[in-house]
mmCIF file of C-alpha atoms and ligand atoms in Angstrom:
data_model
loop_
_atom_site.group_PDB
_atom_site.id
_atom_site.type_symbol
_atom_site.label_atom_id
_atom_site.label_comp_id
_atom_site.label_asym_id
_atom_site.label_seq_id
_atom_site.Cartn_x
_atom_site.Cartn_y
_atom_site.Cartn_z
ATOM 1 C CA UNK F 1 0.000 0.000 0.000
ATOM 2 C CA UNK F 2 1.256 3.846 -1.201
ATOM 3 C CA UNK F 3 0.295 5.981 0.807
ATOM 4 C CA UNK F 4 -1.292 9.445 -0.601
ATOM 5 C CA UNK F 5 -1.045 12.431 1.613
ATOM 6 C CA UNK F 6 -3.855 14.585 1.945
ATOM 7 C CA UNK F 7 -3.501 18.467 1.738
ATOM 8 C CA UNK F 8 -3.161 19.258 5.394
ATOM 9 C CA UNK F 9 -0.570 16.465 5.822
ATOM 10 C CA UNK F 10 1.289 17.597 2.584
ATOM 11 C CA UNK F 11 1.295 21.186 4.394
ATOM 12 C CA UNK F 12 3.037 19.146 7.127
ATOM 13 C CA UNK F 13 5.484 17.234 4.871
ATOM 14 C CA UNK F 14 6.467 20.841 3.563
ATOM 15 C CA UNK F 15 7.317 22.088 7.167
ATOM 16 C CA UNK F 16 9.517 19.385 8.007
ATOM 17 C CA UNK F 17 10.854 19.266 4.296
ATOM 18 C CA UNK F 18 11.981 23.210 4.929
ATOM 19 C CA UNK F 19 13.526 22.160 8.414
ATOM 20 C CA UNK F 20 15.744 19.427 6.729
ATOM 21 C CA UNK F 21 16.893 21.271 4.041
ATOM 22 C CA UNK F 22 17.950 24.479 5.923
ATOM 23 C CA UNK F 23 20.000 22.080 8.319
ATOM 24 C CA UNK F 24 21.385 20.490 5.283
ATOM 25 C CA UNK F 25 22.471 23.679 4.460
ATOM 26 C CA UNK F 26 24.198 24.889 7.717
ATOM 27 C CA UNK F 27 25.866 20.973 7.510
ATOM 28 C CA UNK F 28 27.076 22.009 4.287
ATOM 29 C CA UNK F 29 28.996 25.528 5.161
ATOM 30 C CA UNK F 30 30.186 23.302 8.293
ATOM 31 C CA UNK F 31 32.393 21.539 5.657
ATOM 32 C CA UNK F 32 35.400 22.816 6.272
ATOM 33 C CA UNK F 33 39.043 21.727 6.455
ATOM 34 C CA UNK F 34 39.632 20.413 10.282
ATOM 35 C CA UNK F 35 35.826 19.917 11.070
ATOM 36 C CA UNK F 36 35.292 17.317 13.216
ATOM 37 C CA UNK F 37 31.966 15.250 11.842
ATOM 38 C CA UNK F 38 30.707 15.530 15.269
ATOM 39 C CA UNK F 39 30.711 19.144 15.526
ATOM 40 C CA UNK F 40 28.300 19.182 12.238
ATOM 41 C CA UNK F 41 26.139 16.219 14.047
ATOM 42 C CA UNK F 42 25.876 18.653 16.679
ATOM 43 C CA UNK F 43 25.090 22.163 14.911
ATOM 44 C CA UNK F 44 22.037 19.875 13.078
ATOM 45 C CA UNK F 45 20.562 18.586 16.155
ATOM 46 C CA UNK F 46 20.454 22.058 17.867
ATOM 47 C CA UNK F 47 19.063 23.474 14.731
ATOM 48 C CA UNK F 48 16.523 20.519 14.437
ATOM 49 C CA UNK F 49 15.451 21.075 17.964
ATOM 50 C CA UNK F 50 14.796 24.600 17.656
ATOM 51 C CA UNK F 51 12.449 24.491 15.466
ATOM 52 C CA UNK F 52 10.136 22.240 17.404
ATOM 53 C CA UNK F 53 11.323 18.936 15.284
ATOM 54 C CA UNK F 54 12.730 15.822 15.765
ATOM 55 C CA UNK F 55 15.912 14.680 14.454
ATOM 56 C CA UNK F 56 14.521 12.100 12.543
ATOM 57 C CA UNK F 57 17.312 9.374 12.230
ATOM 58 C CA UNK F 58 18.414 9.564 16.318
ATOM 59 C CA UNK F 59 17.486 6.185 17.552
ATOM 60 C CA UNK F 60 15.689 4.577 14.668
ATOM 61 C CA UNK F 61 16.906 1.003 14.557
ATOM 62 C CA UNK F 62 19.535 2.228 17.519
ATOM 63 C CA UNK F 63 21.430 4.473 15.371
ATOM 64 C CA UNK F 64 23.043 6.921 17.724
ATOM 65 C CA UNK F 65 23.094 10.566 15.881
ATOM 66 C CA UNK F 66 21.296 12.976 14.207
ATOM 67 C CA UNK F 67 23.502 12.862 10.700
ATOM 68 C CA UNK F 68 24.665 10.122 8.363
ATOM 69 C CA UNK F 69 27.996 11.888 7.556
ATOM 70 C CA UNK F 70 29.945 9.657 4.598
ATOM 71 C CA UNK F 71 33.480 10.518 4.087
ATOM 72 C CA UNK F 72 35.467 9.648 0.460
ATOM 73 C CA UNK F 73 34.904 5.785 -0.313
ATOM 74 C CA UNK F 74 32.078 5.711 2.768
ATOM 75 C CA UNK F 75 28.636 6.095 0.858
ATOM 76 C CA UNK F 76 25.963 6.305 3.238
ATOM 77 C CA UNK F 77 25.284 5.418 7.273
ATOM 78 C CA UNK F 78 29.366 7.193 8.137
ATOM 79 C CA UNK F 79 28.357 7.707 11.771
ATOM 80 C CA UNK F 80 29.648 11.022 13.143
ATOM 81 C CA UNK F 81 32.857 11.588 15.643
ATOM 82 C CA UNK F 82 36.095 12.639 15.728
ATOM 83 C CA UNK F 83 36.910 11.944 12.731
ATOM 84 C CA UNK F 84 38.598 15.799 11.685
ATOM 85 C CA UNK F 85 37.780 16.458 7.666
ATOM 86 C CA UNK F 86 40.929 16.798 5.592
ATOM 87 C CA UNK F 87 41.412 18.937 2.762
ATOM 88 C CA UNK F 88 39.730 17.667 -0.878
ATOM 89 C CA UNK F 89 37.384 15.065 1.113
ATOM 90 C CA UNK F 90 33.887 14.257 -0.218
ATOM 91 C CA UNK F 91 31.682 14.695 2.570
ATOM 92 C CA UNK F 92 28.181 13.528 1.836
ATOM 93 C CA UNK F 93 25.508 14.506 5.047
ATOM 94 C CA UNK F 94 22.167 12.541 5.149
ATOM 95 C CA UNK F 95 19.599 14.832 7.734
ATOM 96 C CA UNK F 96 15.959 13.541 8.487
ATOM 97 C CA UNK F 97 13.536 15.584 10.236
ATOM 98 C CA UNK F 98 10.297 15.183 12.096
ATOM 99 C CA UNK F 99 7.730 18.063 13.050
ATOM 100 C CA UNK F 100 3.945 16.968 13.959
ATOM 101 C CA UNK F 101 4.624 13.306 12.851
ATOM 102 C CA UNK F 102 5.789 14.178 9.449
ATOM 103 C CA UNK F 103 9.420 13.566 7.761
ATOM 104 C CA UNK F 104 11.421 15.348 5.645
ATOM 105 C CA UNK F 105 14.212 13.117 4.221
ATOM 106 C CA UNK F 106 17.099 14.738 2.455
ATOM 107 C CA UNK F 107 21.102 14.255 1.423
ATOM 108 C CA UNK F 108 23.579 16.414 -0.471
ATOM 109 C CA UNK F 109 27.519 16.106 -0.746
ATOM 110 C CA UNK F 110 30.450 18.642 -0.100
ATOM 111 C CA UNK F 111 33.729 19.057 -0.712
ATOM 112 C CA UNK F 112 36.428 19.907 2.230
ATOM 113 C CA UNK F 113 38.478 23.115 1.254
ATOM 114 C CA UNK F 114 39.567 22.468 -2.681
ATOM 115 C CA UNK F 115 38.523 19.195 -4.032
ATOM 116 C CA UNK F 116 39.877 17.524 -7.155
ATOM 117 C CA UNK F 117 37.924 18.318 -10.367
ATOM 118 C CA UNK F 118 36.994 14.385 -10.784
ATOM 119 C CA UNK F 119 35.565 14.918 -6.953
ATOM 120 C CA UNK F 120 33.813 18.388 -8.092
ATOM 121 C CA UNK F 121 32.307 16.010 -11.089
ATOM 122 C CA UNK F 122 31.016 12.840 -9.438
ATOM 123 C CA UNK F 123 28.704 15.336 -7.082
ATOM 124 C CA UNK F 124 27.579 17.333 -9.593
ATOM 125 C CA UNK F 125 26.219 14.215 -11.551
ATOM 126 C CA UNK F 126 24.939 12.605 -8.883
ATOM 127 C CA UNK F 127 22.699 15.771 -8.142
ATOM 128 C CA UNK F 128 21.914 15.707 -11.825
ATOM 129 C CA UNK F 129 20.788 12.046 -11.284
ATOM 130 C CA UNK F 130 18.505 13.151 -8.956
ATOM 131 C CA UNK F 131 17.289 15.912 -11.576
ATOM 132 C CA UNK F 132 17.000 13.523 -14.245
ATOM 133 C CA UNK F 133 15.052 10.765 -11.736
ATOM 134 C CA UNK F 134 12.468 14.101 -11.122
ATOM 135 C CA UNK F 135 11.715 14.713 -14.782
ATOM 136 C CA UNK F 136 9.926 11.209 -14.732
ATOM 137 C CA UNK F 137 8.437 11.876 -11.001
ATOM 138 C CA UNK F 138 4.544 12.265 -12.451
ATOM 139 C CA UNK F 139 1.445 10.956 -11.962
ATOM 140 C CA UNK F 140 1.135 7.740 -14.900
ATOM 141 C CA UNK F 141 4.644 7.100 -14.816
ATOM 142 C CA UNK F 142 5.935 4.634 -12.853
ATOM 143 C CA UNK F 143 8.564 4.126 -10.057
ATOM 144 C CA UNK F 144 11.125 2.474 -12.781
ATOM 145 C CA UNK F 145 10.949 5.490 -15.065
ATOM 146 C CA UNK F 146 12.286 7.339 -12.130
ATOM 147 C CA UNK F 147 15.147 4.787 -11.471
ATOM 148 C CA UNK F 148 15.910 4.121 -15.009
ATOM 149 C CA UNK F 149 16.429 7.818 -15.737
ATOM 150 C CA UNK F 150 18.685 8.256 -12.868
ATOM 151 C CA UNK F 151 20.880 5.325 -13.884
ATOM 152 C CA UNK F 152 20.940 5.952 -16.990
ATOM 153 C CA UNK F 153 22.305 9.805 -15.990
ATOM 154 C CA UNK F 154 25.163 8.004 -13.977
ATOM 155 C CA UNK F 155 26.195 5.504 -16.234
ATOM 156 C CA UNK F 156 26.553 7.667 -19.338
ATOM 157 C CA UNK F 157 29.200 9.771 -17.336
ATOM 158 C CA UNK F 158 31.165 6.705 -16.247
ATOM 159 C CA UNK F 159 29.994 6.229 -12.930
ATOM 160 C CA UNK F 160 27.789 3.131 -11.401
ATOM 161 C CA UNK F 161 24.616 3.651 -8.995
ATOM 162 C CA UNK F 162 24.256 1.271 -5.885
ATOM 163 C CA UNK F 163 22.037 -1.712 -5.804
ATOM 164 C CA UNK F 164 21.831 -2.610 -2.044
ATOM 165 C CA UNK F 165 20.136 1.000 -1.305
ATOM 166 C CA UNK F 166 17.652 2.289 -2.670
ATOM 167 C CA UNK F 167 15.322 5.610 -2.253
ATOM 168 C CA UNK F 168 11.858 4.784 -0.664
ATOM 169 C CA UNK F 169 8.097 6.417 -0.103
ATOM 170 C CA UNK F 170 8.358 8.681 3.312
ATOM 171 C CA UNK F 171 5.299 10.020 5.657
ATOM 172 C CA UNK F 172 4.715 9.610 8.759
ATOM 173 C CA UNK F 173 7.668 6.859 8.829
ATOM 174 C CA UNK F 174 10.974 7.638 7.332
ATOM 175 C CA UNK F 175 10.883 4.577 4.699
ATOM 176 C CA UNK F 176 7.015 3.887 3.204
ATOM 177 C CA UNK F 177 6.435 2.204 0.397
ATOM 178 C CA UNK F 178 7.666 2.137 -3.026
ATOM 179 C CA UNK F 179 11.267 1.462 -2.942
ATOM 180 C CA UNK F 180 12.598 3.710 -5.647
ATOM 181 C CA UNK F 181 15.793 2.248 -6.402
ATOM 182 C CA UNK F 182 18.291 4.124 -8.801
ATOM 183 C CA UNK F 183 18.512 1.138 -11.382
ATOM 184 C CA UNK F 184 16.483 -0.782 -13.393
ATOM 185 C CA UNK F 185 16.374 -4.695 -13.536
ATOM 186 C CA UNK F 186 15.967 -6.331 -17.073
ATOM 187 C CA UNK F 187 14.081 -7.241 -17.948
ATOM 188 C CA UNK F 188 12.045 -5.165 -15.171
ATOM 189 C CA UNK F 189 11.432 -7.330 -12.401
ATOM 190 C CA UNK F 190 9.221 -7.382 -9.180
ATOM 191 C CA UNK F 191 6.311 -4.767 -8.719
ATOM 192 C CA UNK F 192 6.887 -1.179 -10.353
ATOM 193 C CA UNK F 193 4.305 0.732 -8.871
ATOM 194 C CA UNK F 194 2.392 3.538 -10.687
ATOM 195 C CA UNK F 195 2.761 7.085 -9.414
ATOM 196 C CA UNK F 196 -0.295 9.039 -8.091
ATOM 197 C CA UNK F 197 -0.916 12.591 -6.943
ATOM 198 C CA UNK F 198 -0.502 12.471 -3.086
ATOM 199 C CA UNK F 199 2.743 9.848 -2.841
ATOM 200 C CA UNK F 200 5.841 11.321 -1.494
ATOM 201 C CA UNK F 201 9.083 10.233 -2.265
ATOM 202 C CA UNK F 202 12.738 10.198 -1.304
ATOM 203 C CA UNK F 203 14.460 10.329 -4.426
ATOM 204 C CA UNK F 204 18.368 9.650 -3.515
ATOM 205 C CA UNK F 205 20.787 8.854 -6.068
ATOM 206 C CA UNK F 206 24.211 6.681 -4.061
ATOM 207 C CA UNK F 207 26.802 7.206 -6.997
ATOM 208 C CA UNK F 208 30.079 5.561 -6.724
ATOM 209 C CA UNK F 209 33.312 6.619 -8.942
ATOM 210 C CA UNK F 210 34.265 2.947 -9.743
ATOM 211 C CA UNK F 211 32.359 -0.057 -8.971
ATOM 212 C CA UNK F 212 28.799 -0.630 -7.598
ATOM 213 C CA UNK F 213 29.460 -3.177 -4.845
ATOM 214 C CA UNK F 214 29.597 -2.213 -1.255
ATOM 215 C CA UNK F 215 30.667 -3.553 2.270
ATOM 216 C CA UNK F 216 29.129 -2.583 5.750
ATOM 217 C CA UNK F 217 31.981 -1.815 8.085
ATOM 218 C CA UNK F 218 31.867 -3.788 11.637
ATOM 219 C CA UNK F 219 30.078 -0.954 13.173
ATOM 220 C CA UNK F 220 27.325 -2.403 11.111
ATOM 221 C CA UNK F 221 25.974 1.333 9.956
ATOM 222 C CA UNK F 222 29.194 2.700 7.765
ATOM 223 C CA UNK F 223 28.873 1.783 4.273
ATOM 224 C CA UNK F 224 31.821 1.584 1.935
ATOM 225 C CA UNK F 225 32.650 1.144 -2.074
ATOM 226 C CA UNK F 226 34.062 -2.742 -2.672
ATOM 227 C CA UNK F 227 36.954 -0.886 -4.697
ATOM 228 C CA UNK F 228 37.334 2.516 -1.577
ATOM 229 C CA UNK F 229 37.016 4.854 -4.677
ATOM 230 C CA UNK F 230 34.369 7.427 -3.781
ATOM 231 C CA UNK F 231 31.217 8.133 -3.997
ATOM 232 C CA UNK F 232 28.453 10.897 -3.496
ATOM 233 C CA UNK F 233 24.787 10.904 -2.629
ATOM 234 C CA UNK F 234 22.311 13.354 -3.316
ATOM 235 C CA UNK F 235 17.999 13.414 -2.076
ATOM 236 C CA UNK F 236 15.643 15.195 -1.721
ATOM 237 C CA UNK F 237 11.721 14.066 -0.374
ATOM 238 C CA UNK F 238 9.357 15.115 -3.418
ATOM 239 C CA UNK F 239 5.443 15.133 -4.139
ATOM 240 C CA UNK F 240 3.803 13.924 -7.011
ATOM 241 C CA UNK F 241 1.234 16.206 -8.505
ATOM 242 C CA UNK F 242 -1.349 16.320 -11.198
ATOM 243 C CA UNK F 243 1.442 18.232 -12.831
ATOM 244 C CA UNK F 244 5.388 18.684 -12.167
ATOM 245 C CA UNK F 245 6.777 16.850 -8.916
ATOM 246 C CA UNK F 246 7.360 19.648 -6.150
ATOM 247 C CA UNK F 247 10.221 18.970 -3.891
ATOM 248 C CA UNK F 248 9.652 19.048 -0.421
ATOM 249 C CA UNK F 249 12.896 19.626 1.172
ATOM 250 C CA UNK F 250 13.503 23.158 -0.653
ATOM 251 C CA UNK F 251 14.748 26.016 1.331
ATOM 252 C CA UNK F 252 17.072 29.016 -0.315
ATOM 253 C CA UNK F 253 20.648 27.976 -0.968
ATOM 254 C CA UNK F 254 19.922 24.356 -0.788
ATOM 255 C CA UNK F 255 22.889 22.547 -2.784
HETATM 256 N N1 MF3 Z 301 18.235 8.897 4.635
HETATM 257 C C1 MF3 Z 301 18.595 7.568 4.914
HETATM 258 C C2 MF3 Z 301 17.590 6.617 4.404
HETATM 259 O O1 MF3 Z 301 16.765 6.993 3.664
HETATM 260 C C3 MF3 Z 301 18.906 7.301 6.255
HETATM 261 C C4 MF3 Z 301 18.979 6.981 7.387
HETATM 262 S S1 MF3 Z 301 19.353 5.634 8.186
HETATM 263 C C5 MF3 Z 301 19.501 6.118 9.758
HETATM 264 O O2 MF3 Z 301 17.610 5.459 4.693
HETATM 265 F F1 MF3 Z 301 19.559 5.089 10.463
HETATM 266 F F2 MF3 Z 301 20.533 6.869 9.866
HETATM 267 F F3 MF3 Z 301 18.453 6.764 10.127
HETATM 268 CO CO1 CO Z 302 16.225 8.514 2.443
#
């Protein structure tokens, strides 16, 4: 079952959308050479908490902060700590946030002081994965059209999108159904839902520099390219409309 939120709770998903974004976006200028990841953790959860919300991700399934914060070959799930950034790392931050039962859900990555131009690349398609993935976001389509459009984005420039992850529906829980993954199975495979005005979506391209395998690290959260190239991530929680997807997390100078 999709859920379809009605117009006061898409008024909701818009206020906790606008919280998530603006602390992706003090995470972001909190990307800075000698940084610890914990200090960022911190800045989000005191944002997060002033504005009546919920940091989201603190405590669901027992993970213990309010950021995923992925360093160089560590693609989603890098817990925060002392961990100091270093000069050219790709630094992708992953911030949920909950206000009157509703989540926004969104991800963007940075670059530590000056970053190689390959670095400065693989985000910038990654968040054009995401773009591409939104042009097929509308009612009729379905979920695949978003995930072939996104793979399709990353593959063309050399890159490969991760399997084991995948972007889901988010509401009142932080993953709903559909699973929108960012590749396509062929032949297509498994249910491939249709999209309806109402469903809200994390769209979140994981793009890796080399190959698409991963590993979970023993602390059972961190997870890291098979090959430790890098890799960047990129979401945003979106509505589908009668007409062009809005996305929820928006907020001025979002990445
Ligand atoms: N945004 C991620 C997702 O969609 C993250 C969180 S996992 C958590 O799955 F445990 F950190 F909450
Ligand atoms: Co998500």
């Amino acid at each position: 079952m999709i859920s379809r939120k009605t117009a006061r709770e898409i008024e909701l998903m818009r206020e906790a959308g606008r919280i998530a974004s603006e602390a992706r976006v003090i995470a972001g200028k909190m990307v800075t050479v000698g940084a610890t990841t914990r200090s960022i953790d911190k800045a989000v959860y005191e944002f997060i908490k002033s504005q009546g919300a919920i940091p989201t991700f603190l405590g669901y399934r027992d993970y213990p902060a309010s950021i995923c914060v992925s360093v160089n070959n560590e693609v989603i799930h890098g817990i925060p700590g002392s961990r100091k950034l270093l000069q050219g790392d790709v630094v992708s931050i992953d911030i949920g946030a909950t206000k009157n039962g509703y989540i926004g859900d969104c991800a963007a990555t940075f670059i530590a002081g000056e970053g190689s131009s390959e670095s400065a690349r693989l985000i910038k398609i990654t968040r054009e994965c995401f773009y591409e993935g939104l042009k097929y976001a509308k009612a009729g389509n379905r979920v695949s059209d978003i995930s072939g459009a996104v793979q399709n984005h990353a593959e063309a420039n050399g890159f490969s999108v991760v399997r084991a992850w995948t972007g889901h529906g988010v509401g009142t829980k932080l993953h709903e159904a559909p699973e929108v993954p960012n590749f396509v199975e062929k032949p297509r495979k498994g249910k491939d839902p249709r999209l309806l005005p109402g469903m809200t979506l994390a769209i979140e391209p994981m793009v890796n520099e080399g190959v698409a395998d991963i590993e979970v690290l023993d602390d059972e959260w961190t997870v890291v390219t098979a090959d430790g190239k890098k890799s960047a991530h990129y979401e945003n929680t979106i509505l589908i409309t009668d007409g062009e997807p809005e996305i929820l997390t928006i907020s001025e100078e979002m990445p």
